[in-house]
XYZ file of C-alpha atoms in Angstrom:
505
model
C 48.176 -13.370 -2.908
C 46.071 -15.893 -4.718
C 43.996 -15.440 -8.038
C 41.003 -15.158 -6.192
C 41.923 -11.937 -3.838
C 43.808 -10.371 -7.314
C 40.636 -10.743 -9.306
C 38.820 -9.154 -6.103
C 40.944 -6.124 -6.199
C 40.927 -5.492 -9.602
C 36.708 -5.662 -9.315
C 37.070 -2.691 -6.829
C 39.379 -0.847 -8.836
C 37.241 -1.016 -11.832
C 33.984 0.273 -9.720
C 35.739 2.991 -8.624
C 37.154 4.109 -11.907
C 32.995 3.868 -13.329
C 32.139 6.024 -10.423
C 34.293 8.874 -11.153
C 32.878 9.191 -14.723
C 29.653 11.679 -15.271
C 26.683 9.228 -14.498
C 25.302 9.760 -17.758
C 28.223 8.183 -19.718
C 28.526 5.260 -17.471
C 25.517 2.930 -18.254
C 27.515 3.039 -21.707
C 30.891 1.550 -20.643
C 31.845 -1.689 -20.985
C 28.341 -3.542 -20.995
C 25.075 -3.637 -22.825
C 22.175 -3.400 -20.320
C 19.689 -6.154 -20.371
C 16.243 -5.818 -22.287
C 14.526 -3.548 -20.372
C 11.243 -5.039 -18.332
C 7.953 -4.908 -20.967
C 4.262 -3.940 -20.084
C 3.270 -7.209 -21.309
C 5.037 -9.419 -18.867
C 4.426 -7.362 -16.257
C 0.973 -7.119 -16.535
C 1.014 -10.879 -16.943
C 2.143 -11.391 -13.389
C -0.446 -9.212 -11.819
C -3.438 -10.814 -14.042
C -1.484 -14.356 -12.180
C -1.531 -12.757 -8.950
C -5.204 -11.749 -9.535
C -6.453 -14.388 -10.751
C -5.072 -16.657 -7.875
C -6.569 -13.900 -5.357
C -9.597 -14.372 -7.095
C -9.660 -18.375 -6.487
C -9.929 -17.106 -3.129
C -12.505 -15.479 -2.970
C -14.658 -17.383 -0.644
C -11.556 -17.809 1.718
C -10.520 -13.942 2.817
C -8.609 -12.858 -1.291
C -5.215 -12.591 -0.073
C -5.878 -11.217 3.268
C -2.953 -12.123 5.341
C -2.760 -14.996 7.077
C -5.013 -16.689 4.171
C -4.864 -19.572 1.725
C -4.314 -16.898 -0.945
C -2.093 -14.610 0.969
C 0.259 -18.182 1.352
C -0.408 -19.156 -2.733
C 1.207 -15.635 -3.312
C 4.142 -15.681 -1.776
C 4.959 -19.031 -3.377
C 4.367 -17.558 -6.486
C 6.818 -14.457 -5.762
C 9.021 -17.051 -3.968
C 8.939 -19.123 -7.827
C 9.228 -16.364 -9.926
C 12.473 -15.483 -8.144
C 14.425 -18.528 -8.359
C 13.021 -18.784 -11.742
C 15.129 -15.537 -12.472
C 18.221 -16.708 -11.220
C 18.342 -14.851 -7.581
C 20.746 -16.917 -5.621
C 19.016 -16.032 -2.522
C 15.404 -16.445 -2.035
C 14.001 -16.427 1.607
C 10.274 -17.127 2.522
C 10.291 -15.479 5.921
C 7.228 -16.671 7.923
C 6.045 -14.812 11.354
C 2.560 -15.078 13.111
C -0.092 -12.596 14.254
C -3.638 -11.998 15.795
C -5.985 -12.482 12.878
C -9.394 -11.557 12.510
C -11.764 -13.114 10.557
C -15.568 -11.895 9.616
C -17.520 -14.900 8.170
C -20.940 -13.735 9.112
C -22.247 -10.416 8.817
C -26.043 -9.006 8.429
C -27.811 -6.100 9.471
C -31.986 -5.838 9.609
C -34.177 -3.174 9.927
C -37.565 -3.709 11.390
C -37.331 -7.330 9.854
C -36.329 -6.610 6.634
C -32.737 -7.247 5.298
C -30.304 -4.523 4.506
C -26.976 -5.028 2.316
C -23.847 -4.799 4.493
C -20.644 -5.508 4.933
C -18.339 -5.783 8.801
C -16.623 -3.028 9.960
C -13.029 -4.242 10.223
C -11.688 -5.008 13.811
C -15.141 -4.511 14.873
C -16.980 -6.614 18.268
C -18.401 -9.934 17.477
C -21.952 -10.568 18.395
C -23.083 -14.202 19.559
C -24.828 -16.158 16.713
C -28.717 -14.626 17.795
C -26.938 -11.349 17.300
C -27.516 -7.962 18.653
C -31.015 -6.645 18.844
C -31.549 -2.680 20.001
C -33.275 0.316 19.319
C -31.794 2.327 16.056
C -31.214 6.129 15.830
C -30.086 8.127 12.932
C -27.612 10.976 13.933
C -26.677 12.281 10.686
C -22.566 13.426 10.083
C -22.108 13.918 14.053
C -22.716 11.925 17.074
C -25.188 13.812 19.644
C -23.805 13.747 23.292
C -26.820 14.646 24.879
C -27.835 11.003 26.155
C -30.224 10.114 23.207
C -28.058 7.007 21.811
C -27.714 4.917 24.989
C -28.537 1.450 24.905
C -29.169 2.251 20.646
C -27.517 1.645 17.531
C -26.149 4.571 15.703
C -26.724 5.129 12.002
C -24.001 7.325 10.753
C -23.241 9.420 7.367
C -19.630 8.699 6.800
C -18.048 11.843 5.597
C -15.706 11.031 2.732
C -12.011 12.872 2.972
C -10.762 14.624 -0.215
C -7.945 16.002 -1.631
C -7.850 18.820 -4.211
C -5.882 18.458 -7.438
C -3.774 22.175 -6.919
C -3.090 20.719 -2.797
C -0.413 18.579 -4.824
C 0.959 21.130 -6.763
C 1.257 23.581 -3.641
C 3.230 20.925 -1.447
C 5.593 20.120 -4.253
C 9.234 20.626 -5.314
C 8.918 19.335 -8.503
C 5.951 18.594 -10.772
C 5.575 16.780 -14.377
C 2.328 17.622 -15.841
C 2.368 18.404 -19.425
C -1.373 18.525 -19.222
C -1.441 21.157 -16.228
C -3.705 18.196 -14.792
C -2.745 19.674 -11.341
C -3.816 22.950 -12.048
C -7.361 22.363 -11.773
C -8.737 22.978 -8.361
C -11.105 20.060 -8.554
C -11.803 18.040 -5.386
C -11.591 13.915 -5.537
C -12.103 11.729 -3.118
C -9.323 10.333 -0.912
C -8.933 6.352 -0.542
C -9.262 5.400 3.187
C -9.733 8.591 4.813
C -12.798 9.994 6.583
C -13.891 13.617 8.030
C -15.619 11.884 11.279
C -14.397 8.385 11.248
C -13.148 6.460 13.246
C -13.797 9.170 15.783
C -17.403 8.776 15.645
C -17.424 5.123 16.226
C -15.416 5.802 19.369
C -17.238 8.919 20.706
C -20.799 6.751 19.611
C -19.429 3.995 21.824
C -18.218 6.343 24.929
C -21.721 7.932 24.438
C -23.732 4.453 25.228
C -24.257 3.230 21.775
C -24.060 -0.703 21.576
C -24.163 -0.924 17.811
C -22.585 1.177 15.021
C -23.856 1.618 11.237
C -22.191 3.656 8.718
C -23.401 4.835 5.864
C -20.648 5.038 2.949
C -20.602 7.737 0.175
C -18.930 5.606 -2.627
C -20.734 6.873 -5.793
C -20.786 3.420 -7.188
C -23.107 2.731 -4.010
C -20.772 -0.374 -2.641
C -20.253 -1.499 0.609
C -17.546 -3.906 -0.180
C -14.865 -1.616 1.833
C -11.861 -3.401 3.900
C -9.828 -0.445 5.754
C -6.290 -0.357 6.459
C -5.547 0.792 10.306
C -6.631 4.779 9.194
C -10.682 3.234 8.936
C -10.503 0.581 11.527
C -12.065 0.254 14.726
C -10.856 -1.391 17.771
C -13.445 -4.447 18.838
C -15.850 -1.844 21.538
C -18.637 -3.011 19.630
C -20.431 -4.419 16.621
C -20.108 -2.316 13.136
C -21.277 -2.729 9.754
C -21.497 -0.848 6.598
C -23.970 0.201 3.716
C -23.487 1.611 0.698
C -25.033 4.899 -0.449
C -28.275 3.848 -2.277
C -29.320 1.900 1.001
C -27.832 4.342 3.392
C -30.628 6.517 1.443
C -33.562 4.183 1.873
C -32.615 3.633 5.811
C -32.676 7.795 5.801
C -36.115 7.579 4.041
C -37.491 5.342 6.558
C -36.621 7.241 9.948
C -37.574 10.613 8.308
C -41.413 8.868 7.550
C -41.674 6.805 10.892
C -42.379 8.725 13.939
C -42.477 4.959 15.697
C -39.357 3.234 17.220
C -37.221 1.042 14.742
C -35.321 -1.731 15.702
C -32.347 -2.839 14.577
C -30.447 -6.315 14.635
C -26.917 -6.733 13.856
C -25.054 -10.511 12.981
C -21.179 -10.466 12.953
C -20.050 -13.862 13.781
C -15.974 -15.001 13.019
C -13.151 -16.101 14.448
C -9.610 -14.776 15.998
C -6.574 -16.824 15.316
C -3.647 -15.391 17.621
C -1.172 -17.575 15.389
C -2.024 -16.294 12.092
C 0.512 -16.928 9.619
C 1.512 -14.682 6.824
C 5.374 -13.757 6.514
C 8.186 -11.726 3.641
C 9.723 -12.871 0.656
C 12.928 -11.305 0.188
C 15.299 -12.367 -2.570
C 18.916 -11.062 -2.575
C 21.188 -10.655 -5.281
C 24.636 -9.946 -4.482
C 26.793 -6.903 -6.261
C 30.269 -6.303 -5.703
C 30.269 -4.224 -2.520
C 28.045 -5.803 0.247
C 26.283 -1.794 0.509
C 22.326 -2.807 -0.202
C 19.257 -0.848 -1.733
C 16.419 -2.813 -0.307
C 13.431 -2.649 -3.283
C 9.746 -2.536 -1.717
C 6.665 -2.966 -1.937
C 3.929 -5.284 -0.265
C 1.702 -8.974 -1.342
C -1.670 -8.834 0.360
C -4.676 -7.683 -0.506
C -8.116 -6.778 0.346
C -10.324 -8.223 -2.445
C -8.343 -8.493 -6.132
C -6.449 -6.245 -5.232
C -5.363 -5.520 -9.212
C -3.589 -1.928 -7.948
C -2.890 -2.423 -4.592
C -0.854 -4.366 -4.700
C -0.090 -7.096 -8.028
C 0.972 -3.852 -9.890
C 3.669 -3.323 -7.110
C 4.582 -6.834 -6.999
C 4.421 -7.012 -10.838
C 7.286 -4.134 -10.823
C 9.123 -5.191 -7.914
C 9.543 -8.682 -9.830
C 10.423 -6.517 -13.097
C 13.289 -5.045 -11.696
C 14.544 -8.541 -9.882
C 14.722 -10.136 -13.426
C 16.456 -7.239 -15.029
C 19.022 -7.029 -12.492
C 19.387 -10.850 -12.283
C 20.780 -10.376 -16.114
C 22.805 -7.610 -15.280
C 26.639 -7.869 -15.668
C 27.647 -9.156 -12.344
C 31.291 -7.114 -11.909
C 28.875 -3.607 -12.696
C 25.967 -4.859 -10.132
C 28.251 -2.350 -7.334
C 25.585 -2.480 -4.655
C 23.564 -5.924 -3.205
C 19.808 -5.262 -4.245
C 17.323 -6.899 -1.990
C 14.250 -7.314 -2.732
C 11.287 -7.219 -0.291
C 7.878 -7.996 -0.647
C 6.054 -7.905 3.195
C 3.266 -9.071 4.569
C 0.288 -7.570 6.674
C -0.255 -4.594 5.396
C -3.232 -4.284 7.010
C -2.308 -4.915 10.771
C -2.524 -2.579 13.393
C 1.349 -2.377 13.714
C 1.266 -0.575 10.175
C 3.326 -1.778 8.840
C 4.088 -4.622 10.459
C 5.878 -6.349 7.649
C 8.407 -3.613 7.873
C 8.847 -4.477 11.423
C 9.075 -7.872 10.884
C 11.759 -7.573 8.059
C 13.470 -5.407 10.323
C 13.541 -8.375 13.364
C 14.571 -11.378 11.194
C 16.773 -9.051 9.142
C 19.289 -7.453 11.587
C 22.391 -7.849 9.238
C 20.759 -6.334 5.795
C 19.820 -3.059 8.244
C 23.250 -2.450 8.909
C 24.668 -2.627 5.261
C 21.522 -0.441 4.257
C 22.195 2.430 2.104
C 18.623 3.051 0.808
C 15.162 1.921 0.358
C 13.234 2.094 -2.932
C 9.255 1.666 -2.835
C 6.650 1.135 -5.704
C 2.877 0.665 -4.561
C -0.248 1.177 -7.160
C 0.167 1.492 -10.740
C -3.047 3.169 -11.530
C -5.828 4.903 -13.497
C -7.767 7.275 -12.555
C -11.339 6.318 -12.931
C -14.733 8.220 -12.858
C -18.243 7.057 -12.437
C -20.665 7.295 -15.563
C -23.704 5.062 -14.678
C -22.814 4.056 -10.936
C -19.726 2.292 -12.454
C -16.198 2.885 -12.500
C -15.021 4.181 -16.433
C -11.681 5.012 -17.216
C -11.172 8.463 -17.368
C -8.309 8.849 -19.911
C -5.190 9.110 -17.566
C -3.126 7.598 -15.072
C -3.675 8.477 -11.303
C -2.225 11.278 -9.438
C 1.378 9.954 -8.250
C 3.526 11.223 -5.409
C 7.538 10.120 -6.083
C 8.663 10.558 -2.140
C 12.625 11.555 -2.086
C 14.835 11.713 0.582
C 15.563 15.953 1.651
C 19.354 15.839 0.471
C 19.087 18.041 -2.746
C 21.529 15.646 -4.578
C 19.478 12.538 -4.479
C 16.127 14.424 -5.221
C 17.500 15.484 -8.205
C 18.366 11.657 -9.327
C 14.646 11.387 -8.517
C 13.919 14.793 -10.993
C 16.077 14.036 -13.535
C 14.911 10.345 -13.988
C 11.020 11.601 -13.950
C 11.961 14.215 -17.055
C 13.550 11.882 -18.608
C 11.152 8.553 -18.756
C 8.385 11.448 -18.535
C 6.865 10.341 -16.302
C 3.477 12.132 -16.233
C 1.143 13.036 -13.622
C 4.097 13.005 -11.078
C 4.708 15.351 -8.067
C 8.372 15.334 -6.177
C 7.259 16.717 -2.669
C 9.872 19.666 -1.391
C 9.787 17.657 1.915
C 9.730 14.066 3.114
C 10.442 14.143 6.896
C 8.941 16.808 9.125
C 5.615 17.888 6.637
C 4.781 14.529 5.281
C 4.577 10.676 6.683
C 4.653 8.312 3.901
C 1.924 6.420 3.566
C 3.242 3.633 1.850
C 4.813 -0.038 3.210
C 8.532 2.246 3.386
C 7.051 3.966 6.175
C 9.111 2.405 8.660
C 12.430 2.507 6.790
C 11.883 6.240 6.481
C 10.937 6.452 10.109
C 14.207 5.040 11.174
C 15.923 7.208 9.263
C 16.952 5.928 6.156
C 16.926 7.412 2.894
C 13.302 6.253 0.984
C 12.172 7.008 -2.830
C 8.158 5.978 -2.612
C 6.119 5.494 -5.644
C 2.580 5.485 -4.626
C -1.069 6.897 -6.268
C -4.045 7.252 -4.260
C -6.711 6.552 -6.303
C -10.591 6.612 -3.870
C -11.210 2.609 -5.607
C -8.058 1.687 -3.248
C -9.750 -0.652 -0.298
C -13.170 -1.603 -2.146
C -13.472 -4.388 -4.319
C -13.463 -2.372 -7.334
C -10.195 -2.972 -7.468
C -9.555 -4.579 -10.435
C -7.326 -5.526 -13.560
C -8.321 -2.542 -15.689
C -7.925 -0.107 -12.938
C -3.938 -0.727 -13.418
C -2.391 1.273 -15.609
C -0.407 -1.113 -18.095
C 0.957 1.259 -20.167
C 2.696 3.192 -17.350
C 4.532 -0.068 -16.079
C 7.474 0.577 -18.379
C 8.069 4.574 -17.719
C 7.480 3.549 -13.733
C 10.878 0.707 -14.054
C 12.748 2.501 -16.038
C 12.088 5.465 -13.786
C 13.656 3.170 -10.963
C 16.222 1.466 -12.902
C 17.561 4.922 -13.646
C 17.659 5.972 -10.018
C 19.141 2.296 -9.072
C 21.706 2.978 -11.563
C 22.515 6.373 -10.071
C 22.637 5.163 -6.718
C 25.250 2.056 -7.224
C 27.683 5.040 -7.753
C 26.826 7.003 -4.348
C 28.630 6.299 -0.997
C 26.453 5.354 1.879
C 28.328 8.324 3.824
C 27.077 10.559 0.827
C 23.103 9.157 1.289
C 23.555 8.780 4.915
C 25.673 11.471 6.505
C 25.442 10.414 10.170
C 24.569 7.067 11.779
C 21.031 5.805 10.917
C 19.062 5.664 14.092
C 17.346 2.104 12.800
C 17.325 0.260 16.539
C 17.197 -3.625 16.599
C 14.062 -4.159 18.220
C 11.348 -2.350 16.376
C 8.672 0.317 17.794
C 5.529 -1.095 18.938
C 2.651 1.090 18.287
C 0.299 -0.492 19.150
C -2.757 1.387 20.709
């Protein structure tokens, strides 16, 4: 036997002696851990990630398939190899993109603010010209909207503060913040969309406005696949103050009013956007794949440079880890297109080019939107004091949620909720989606603040001085989970398949 295989063995034998000592007492043996990640630096990278969204501003942010959504992943790509990750892969793949570059909506000549409806019709570049009625909160199905566009009130979705509490297994509130039945709007979630859009269009309609009920009064709102519409016909949106004016002038104007609606782009059907995933290699080839996603809507600040600013964190920590104690191969994944209609198709995608990190798969670890919870003084966003409401998604086995529990108590990590299921009562709606779909076992950080989608998303909405409790939450469960057996996390064969579910509608 040469040196090489004896050294081998003896690396085994010594992770298998650490793993039969109490967890506690084994981050303590034989190593000092490396400095843990800062606030500072990571908030660094997502003001970098930000500020080269923001360069892009005239060319889609970091929509996928754009300039930006490219300059991104070369920065995540950098940043990687600049830590010392042996294996850094820029994963391209191509998809049907859609891209708005005209939109404008007038009433009886005179200009309103608006903004396209995602995924909805093109016109030509004279535009659509028809009759417009205002229905209110529900479409009428009595004939009156043929040949017409439809003015809609978008109903808002909510979510009460006490709903978390009731659904959960585990809560950390030291403020009793989720005791208070108060009612907040939900990000990207509507009480009659997209079903009116669809029952407007059955019902004859040839053009759709809706009317949103932001506070701030913006129409800057890019949906995920829960608020888009399929291409039937030509949408826009207004925000609240002129969604009020239009109101005003129907209610006073017993005459016809016309509408005209502009919505002029392009589709590219070889879009290119793609993964970054860097791989760093631990004694045993067992992986935890670390998640979280690089495009965004507008800046983006929350959704998603904080994720990519922690998913980063954690790369560079375990890059200066003591090799012989890294037991399991950490991958880690930041995907693209969020925002398709295969949500989430970067998942899929990972899943395709990625056949042999599946099989070795032990877990996946997800951190999306590091966030404050805002309120509006003024028609603005203000800080109001706190970070957002969190959700901490755990696998069902009672062992690993309490890993997940015990690390939350002990980085308190505040305004948290452990949910007492993660399979049959909740889908998570987070970029893991598919990994927990297939069967695998998925921890999800994600908040849902309502500024998620619009572009109010910015810098100070992220909630810098929670980026160090959030990693060392992780890096506590990571640590934990080196020491599990895949047949512990896993009992039975994962049903992952090869060729990923297509669901599209």
């Amino acid at each position: 036997m040469d040196m090489k295989n004896i050294m081998d063995i003896k690396k085994i034998i010594d992770t298998v002696e650490l793993s039969l000592l109490p967890p506690d007492l084994r981050p303590g043996i034989g190593r000092s851990l490396p400095p843990y990640p800062n606030k500072e630096e990571m908030f660094g990278w997502a003001s970098d990630i930000v500020k080269i969204t923001d360069e892009y501003k005239d060319g889609q942010f970091r929509r996928s398939g754009s300039p930006g959504d490219a300059k991104v992943r070369e920065y995540i790509k950098n940043k990687l190899i600049s830590f010392g990750i042996p294996q850094v892969k820029d994963q391209p793949f191509e998809f049907e993109s859609t891209t708005y570059e005209n939109w404008k909506l007038t009433i009886d000549s005179e200009d309103v603010p608006c903004f396209f409806w995602r995924n909805s019709k093109f016109t030509d570049s004279e535009g659509l010209k028809a009759e417009a009625i205002y229905v209110g909160r529900h479409i009428p199905l009595d004939g009156s909207i043929e040949g017409k566009v439809v003015i809609l009130d978008v109903i808002p979705g909510d979510s009460s503060r006490t709903s978390y509490a009731k659904a959960a297994e585990y809560v950390h509130d030291h403020v009793r913040y989720f005791d208070k039945d108060i009612i907040t709007p939900a990000p990207n979630l509507s009480k009659n969309m997209p079903e009116a859009f669809y029952a407007a269009q059955r019902a004859g309609a040839v053009g759709f406005v809706g009317i949103l009920d932001y506070p701030t009064g913006t129409n800057k709102f890019y949906p995920d696949v829960g608020l888009s519409v399929r291409d039937l016909m030509p949408g826009v949106m207004v925000g609240k103050g002129d969604g009020e004016k239009l109101k005003a002038k129907f209610k006073d104007n017993s005459d016809k009013i016309h509408a005209e609606i502009v919505l002029t782009g392009n589709i590219n059907k070889r879009a290119q956007s793609g993964n970054v995933v860097g791989i760093l290699p631990g004694v045993t080839d067992e992986i935890l794949i670390i998640n979280t996603h690089h495009d965004g809507c507008f800046s983006s600040a929350v959704e998603d440079a904080s994720g990519i600013a922690s998913v980063l964190a954690l790369a560079k920590f375990y890059a200066e880890y003591v090799p012989d104690l890294r037991v399991k191969t950490l991958v880690f994944d930041f995907e693209g297109n969020h925002w398709s209609w295969d949500y989430p198709y970067g998942s899929r995608k990972f899943a395709e080019q990625n056949p042999d990190i599946l099989e070795k798969t032990n877990a996946v670890l997800g951190i999306e939107h590091i966030a404050r919870e805002m309120k509006v003084e003024d028609g603005k966003y203000v800080d109001a004091g706190h970070p957002a409401a969190t959700t901490l998604f755990s696998p069902d086995s009672p062992e690993l949620k309490k890993i997940v529990i015990d690390a939350i108590i002990k980085n308190d990590l505040t305004y948290t909720v452990v949910p007492y299921r993660s399979g049959e009562d909740f889908m998570i709606p987070a970029q893991t989606r598919w990994f927990h779909l297939q069967g695998f076992p998925v921890f999800q950080y994600i908040s849902g603040p309502e500024y998620l989608y619009l572009a109010d998303d910015t810098l100070d909405k992220i909630d810098k001085d929670r980026f160090e409790a959030v990693n060392r939450t992780f890096i506590d469960l990571i640590e934990r989970l080196q020491y599990i057996p895949r047949n512990r996390m896993i009992p039975g064969p994962t049903n992952h398949i090869s060729k990923p579910i297509n669901y599209n509608l």
